[in-house]
mmCIF file of C-alpha atoms and ligand atoms in Angstrom:
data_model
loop_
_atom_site.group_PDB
_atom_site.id
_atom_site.type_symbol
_atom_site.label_atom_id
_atom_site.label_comp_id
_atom_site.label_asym_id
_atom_site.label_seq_id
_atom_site.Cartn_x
_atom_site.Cartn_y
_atom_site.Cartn_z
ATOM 1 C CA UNK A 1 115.523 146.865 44.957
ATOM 2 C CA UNK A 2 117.113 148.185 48.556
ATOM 3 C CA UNK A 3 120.337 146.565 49.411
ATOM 4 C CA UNK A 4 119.718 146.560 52.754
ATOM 5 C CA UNK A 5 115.999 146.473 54.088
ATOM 6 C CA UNK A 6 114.272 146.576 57.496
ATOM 7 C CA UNK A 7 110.676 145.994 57.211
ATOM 8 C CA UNK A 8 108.771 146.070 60.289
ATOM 9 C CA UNK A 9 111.117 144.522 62.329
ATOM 10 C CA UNK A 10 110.177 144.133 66.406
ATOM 11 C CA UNK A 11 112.223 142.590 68.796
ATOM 12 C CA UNK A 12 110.288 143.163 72.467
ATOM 13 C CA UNK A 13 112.473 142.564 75.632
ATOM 14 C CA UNK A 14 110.079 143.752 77.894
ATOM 15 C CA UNK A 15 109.622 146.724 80.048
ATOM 16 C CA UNK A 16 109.782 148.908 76.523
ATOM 17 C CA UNK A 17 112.834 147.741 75.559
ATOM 18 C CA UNK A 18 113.909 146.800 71.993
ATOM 19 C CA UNK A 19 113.027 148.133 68.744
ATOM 20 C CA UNK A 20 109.129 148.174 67.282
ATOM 21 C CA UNK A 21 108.113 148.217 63.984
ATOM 22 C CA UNK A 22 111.341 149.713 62.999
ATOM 23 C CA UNK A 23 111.433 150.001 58.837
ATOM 24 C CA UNK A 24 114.289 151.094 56.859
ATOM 25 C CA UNK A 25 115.894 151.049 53.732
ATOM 26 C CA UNK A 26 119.137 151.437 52.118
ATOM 27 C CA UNK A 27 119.751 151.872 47.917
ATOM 28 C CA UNK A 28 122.754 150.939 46.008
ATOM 29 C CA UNK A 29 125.336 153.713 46.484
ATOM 30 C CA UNK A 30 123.479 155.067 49.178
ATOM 31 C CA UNK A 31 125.021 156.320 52.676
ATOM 32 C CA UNK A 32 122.324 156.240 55.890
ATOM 33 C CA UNK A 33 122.991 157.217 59.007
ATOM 34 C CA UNK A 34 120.893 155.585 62.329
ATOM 35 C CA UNK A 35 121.388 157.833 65.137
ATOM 36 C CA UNK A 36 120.246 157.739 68.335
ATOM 37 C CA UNK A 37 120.290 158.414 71.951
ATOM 38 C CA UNK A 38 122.049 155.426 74.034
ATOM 39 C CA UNK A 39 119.252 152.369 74.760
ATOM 40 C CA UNK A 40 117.459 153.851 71.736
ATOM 41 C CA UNK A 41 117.806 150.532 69.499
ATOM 42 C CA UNK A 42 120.430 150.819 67.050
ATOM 43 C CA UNK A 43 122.530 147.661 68.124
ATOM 44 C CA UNK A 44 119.499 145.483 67.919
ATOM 45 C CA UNK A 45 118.125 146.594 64.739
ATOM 46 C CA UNK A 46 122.475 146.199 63.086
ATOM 47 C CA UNK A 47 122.483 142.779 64.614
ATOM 48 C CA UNK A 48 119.435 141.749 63.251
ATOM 49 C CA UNK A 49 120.031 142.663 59.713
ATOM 50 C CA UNK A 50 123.785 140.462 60.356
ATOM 51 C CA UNK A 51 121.596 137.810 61.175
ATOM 52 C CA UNK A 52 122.726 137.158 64.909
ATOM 53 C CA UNK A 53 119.259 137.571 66.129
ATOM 54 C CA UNK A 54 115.741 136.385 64.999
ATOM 55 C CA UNK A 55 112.991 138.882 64.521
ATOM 56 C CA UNK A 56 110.040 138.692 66.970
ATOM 57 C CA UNK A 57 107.722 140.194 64.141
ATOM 58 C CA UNK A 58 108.875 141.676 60.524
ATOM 59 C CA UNK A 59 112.084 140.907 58.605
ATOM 60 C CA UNK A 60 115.474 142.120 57.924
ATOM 61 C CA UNK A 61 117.115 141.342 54.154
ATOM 62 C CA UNK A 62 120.536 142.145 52.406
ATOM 63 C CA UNK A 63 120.209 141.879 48.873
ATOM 64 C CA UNK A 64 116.954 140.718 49.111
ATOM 65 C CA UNK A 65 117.967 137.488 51.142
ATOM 66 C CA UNK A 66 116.844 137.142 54.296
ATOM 67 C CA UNK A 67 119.389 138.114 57.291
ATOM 68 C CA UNK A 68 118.241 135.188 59.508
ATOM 69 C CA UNK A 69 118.101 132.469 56.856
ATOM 70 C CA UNK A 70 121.332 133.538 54.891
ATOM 71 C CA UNK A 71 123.324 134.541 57.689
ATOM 72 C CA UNK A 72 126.548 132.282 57.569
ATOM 73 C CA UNK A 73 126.941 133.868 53.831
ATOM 74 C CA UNK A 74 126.081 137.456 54.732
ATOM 75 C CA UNK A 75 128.790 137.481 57.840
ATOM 76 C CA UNK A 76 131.280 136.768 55.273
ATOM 77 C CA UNK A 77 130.283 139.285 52.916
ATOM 78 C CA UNK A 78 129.053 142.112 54.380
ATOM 79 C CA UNK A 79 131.424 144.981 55.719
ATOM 80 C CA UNK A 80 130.521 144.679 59.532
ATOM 81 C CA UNK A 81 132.144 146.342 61.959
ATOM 82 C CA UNK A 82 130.276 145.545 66.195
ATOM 83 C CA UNK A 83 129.988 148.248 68.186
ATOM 84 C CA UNK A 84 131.821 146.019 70.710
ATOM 85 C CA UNK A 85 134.603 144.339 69.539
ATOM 86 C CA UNK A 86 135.119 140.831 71.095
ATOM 87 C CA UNK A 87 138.659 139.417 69.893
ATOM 88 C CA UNK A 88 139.765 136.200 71.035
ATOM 89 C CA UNK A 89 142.388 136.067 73.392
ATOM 90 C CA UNK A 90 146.322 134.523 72.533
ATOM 91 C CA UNK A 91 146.979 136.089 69.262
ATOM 92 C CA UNK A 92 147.995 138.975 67.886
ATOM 93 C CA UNK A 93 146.873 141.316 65.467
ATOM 94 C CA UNK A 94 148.595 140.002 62.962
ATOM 95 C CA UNK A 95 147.682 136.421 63.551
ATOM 96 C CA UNK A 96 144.265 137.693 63.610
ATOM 97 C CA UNK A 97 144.057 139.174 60.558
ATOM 98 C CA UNK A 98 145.601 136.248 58.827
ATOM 99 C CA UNK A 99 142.927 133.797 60.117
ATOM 100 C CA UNK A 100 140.103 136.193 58.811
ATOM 101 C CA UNK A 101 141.909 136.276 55.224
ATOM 102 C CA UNK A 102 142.028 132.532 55.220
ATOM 103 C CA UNK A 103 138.703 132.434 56.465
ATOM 104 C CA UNK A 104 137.220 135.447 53.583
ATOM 105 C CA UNK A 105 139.742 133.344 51.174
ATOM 106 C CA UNK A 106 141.775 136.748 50.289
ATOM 107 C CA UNK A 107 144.412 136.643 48.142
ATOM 108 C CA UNK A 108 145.316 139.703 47.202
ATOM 109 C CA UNK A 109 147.124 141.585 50.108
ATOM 110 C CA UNK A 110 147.219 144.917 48.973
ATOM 111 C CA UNK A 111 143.726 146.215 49.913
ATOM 112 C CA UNK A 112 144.911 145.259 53.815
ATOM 113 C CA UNK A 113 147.719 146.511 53.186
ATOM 114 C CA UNK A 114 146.585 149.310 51.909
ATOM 115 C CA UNK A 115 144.155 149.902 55.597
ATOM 116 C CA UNK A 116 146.575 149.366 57.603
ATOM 117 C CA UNK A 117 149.025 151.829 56.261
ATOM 118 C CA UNK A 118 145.751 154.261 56.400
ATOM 119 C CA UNK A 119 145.025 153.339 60.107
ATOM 120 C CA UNK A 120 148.146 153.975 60.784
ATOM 121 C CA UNK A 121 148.099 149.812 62.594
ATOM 122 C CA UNK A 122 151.011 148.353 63.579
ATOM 123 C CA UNK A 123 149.125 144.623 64.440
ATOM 124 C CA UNK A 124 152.154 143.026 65.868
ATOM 125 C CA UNK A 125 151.184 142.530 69.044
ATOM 126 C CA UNK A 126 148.634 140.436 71.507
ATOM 127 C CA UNK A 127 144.930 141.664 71.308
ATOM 128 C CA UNK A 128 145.148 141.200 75.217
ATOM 129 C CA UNK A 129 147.916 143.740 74.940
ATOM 130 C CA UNK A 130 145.867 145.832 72.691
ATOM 131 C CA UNK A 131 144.802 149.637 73.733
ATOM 132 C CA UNK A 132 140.616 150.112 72.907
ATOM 133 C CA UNK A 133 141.829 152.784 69.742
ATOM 134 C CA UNK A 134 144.227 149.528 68.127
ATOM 135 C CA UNK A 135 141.342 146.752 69.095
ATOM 136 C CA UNK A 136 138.823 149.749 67.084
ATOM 137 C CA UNK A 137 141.867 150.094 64.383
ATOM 138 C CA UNK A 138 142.093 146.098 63.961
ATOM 139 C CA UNK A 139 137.858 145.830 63.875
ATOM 140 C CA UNK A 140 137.869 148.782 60.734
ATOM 141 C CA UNK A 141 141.013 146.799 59.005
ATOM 142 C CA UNK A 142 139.247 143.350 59.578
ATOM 143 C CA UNK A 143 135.496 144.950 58.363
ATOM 144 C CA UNK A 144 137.173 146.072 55.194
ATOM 145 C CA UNK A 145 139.731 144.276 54.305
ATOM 146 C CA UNK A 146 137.773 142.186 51.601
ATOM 147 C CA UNK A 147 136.692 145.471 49.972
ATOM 148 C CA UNK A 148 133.718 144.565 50.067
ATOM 149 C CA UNK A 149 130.455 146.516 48.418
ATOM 150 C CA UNK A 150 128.052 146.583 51.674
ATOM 151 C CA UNK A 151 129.491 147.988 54.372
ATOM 152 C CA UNK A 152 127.104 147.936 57.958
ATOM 153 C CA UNK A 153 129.130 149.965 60.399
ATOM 154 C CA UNK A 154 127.741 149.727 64.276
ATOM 155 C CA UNK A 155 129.480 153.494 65.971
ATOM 156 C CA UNK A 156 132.518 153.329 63.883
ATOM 157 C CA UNK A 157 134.382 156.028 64.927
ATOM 158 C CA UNK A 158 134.078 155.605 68.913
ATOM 159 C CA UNK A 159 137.216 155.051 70.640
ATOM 160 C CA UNK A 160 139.414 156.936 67.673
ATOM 161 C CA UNK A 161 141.102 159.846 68.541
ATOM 162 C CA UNK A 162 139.770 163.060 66.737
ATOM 163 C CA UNK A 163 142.414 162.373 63.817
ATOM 164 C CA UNK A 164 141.622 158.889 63.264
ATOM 165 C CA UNK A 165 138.132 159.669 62.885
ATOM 166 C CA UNK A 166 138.599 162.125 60.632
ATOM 167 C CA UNK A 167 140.898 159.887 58.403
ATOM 168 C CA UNK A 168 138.012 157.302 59.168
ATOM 169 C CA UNK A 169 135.377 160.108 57.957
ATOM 170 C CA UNK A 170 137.312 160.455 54.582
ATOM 171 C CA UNK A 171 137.968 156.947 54.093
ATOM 172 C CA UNK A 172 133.761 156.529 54.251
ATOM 173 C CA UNK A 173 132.921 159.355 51.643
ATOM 174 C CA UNK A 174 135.924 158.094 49.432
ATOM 175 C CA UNK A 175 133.890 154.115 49.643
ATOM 176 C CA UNK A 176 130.817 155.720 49.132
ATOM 177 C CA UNK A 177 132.243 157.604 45.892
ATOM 178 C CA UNK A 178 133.265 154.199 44.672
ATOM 179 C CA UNK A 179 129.758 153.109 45.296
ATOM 180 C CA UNK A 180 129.442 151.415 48.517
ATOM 181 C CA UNK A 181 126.403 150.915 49.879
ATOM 182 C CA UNK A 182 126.890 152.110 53.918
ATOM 183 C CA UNK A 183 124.584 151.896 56.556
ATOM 184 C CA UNK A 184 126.432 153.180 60.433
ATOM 185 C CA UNK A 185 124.738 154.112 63.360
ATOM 186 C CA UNK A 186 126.152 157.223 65.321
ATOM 187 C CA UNK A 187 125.968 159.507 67.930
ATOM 188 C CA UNK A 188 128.228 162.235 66.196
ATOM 189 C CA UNK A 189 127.067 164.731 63.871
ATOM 190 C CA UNK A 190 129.796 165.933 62.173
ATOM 191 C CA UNK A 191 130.326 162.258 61.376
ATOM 192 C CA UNK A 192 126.814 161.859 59.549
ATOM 193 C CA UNK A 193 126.673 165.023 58.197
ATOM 194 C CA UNK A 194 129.869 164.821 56.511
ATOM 195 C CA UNK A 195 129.017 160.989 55.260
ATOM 196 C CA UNK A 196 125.229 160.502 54.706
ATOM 197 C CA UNK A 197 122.738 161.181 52.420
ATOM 198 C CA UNK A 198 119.747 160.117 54.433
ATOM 199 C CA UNK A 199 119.285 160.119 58.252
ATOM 200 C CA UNK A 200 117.040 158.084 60.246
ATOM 201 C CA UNK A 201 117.075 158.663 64.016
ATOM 202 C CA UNK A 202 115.267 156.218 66.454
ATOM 203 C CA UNK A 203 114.350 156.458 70.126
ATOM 204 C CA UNK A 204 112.901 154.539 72.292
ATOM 205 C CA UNK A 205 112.830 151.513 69.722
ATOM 206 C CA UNK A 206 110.950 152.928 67.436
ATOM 207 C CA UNK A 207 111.777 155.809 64.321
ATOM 208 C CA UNK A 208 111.233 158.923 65.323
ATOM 209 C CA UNK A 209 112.370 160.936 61.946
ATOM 210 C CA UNK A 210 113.615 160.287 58.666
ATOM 211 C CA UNK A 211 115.089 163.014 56.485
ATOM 212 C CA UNK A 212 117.243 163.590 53.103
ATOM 213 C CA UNK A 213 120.273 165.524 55.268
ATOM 214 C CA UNK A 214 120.396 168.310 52.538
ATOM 215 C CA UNK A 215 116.769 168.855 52.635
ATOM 216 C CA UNK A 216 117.353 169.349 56.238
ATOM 217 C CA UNK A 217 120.211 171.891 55.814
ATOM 218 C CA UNK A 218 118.171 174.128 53.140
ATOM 219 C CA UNK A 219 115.391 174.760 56.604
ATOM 220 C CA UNK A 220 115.360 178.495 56.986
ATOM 221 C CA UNK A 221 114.044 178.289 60.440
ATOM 222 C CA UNK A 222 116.581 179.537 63.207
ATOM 223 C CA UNK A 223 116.528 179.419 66.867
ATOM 224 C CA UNK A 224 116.935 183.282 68.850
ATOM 225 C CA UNK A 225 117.927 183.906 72.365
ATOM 226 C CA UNK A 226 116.567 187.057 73.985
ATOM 227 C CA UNK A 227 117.352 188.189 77.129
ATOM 228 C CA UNK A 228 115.570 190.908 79.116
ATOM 229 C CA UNK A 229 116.601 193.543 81.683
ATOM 230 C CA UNK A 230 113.706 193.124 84.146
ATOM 231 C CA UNK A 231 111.637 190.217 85.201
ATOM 232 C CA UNK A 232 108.226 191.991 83.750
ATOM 233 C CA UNK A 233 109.673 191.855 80.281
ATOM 234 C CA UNK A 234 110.780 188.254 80.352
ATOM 235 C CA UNK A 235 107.262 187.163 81.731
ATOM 236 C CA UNK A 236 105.230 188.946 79.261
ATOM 237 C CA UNK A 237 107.555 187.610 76.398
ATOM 238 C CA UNK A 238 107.312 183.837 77.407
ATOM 239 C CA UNK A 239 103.429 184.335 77.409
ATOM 240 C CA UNK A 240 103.291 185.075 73.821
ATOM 241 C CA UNK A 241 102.057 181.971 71.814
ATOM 242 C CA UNK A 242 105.863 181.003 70.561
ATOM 243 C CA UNK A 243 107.509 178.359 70.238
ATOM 244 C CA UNK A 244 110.162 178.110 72.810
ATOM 245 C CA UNK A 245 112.876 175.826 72.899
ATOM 246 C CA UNK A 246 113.561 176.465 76.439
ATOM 247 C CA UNK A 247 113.491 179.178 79.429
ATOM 248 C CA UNK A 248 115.382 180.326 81.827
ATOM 249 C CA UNK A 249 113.946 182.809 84.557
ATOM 250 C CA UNK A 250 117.478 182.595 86.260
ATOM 251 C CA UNK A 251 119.099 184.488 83.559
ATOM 252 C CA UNK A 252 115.787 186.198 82.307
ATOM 253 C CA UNK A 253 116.626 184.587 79.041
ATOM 254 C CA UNK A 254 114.617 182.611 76.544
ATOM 255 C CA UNK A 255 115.272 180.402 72.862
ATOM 256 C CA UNK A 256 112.813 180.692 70.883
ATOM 257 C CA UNK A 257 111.974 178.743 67.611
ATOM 258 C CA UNK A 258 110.937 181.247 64.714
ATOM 259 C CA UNK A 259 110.434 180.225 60.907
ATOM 260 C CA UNK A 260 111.428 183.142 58.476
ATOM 261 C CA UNK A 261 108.429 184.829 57.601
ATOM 262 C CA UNK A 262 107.772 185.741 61.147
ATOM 263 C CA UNK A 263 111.051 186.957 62.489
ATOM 264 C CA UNK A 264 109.727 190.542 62.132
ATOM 265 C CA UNK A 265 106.857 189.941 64.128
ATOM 266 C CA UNK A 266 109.309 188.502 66.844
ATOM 267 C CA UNK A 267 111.279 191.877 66.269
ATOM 268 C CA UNK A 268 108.152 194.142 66.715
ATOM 269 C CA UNK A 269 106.818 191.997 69.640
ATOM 270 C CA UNK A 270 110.887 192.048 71.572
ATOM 271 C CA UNK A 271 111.055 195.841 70.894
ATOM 272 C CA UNK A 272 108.325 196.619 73.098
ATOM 273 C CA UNK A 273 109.928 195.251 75.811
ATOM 274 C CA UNK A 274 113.152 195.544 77.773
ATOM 275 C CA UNK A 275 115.897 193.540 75.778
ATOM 276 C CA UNK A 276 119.406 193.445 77.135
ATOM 277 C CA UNK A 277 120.645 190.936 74.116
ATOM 278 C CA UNK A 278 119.414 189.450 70.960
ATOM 279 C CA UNK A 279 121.198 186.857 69.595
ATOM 280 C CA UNK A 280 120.362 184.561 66.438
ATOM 281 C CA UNK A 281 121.880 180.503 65.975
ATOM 282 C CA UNK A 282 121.578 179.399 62.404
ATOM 283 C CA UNK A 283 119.604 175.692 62.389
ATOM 284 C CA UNK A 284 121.678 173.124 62.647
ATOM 285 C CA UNK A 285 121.473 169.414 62.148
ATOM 286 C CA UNK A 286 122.816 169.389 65.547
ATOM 287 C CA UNK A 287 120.138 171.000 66.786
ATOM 288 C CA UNK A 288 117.581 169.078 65.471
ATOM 289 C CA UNK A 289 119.099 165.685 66.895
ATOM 290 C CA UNK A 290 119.351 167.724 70.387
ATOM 291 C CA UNK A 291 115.786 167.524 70.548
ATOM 292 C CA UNK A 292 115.171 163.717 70.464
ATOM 293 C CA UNK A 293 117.358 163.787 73.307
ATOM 294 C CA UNK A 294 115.203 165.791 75.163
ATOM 295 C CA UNK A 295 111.892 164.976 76.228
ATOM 296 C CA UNK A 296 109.948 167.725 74.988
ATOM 297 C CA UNK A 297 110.230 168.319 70.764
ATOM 298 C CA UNK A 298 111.318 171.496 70.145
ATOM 299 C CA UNK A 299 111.193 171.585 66.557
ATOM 300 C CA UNK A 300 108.373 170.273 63.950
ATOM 301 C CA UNK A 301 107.354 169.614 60.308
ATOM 302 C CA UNK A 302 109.989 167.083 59.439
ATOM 303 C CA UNK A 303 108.970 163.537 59.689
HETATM 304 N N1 LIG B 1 119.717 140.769 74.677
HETATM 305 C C1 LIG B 1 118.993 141.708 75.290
HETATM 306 N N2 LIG B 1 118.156 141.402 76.309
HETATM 307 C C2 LIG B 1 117.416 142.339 76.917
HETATM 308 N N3 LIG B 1 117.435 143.648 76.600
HETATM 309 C C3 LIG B 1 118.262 144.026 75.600
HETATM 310 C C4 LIG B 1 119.082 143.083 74.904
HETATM 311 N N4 LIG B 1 119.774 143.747 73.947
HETATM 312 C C5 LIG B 1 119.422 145.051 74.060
HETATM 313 N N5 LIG B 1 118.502 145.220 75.037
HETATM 314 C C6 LIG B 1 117.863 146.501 75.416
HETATM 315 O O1 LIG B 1 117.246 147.026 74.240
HETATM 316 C C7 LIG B 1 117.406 148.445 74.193
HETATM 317 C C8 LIG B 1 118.126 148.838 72.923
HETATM 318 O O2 LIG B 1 119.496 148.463 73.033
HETATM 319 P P1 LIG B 1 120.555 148.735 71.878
HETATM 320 O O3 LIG B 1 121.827 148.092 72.292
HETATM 321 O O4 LIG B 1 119.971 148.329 70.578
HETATM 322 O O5 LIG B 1 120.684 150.329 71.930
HETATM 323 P P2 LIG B 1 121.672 151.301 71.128
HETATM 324 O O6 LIG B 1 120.794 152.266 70.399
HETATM 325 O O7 LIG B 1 122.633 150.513 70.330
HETATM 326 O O8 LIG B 1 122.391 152.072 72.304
HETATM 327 P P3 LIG B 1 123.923 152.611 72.468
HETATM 328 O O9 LIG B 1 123.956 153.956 71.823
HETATM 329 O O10 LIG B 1 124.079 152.699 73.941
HETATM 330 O O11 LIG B 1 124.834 151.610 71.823
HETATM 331 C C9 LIG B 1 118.162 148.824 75.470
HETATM 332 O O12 LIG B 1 117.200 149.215 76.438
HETATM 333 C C10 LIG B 1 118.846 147.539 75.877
HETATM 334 O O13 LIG B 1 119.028 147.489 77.275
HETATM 335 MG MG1 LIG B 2 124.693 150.299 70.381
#
């Protein structure tokens, strides 16, 4: 059974907004990323499996109980950190934090304790007070502090500074090795790379790929750049049936996409022609994400 399911969900707000018949799935111990381009759905799709919003069609579950129907007992349980963080106003951090033990019945304050020495949080003062890095701090420290075994995580690492998220980054494959089950949307690579074992990315409301990440990796495709000396030699090279990831007749210079077994035809066809650089860029999960934010799809043959 998946600890955390999304079957079919659709939630239509009109003029192609929302998500459509979004599925996805997430196993005990497992770590899945959601990425997507801004607008592309991810919100709506977290907020529906924390039961804050009905589905129009299709249903979101959590240990096999349904989001919607068991919500009260799944927003205490569940690891959830919002990608906006609304804290009420006239406490502080540490008064805060309190309520939500008292709340999550906590007794044992070491685990907090334990986060906020890790966060580096000093919660002593008033959330209206509060930079956006120590309202993100207080969010990860109030999403964990239960240690709990599901953790849904909605852009963790935005508004941390480039250490933070890296301390945030080990603190994730450390949970995972204790076997958490993690589900985050992101718009950083290096953060999903380094955490998940599965990737799903969405755009416009619907899933647009889903991959194992080291399947991914082991692609022996690459992308080369080739610039020419003369005009001639660019235009007959961006005639030839390749696949081109763009062009650029300003700088007589185009990116091509080759698989392996036909980089020496590229060779033979580029040394024909007048070639004032020839440059070669690995594949790169990167990359591949690059191209759902463009229109056009660069690469193929993972789905
Ligand atoms: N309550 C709502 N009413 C109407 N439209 C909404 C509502 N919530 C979200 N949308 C729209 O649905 C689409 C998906 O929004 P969502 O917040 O899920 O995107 P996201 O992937 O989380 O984006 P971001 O990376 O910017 O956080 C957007 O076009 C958004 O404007
Ligand atoms: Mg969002």
């Amino acid at each position: 059974m998946s600890i955390i399911e999304v079957s079919h969900l659709t939630k239509d707000y009109g003029h192609g907004r929302g998500v459509f018949d979004v599925s996805i799935n997430v196993n005990k111990g497992e770590c899945v990323g959601f990425l997507g381009p801004n607008g592309a759905g991810k919100t709506t799709t977290i907020r529906h499996l924390m039961g804050f919003s009905k589905p129009q069609k299709g249903t979101t579950a959590i240990l096999g109980k349904d989001s919607w129907v068991h919500a009260a007992r799944l927003q205490n349980t569940v690891g959830y950190l919002p990608g906006e963080i609304a804290l009420p106003a006239g406490i502080t951090g540490t008064g805060f934090l309190k309520m939500m033990k008292q709340m999550r019945r906590i007794q044992d304050d070491s685990y907090c304790q334990m986060l906020l020495d890790k966060f580096e949080l000093d919660p002593n003062i008033g959330t209206k007070q509060m930079s956006l890095g120590v309202k993100r701090k207080l969010a990860v420290v109030t999403a964990f502090m239960h240690d709990p075994d599901i953790l849904i995580l909605d852009e963790p690492t935005s508004g941390l500074d480039p250490i933070m998220q890296q301390i945030f980054i080990d603190y994730i494959v450390s949970e995972k090795k204790r076997g958490k089950t993690i589900f985050l949307s992101s718009h950083i690579f290096h953060e999903v790379d380094a955490t998940c074992d599965r990737i799903a990315i969405i755009k416009d409301g619907k899933i647009v790929s889903h991959f194992i990440a080291d399947e991914l990796k082991e692609r022996s495709d690459k992308v080369y750049r080739v610039t020419f000396k003369d005009e001639e030699s660019y235009r007959k090279f961006t005639e030839l049936p390749y696949q081109f990831a763009s062009k650029n007749p300003g700088k007589l210079r185009a990116r091509v996409h080759v698989h392996d077994e036909k980089v020496n035809q590229l060779i033979s066809d580029i040394v024909k022609l007048n070639i004032e650089d020839f440059h070669e860029f690995p594949f790169t999960l990167e990359d591949y994400f690059m191209q759902f934010y463009r229109e056009d799809r660069i690469f193929e043959g993972v789905k």
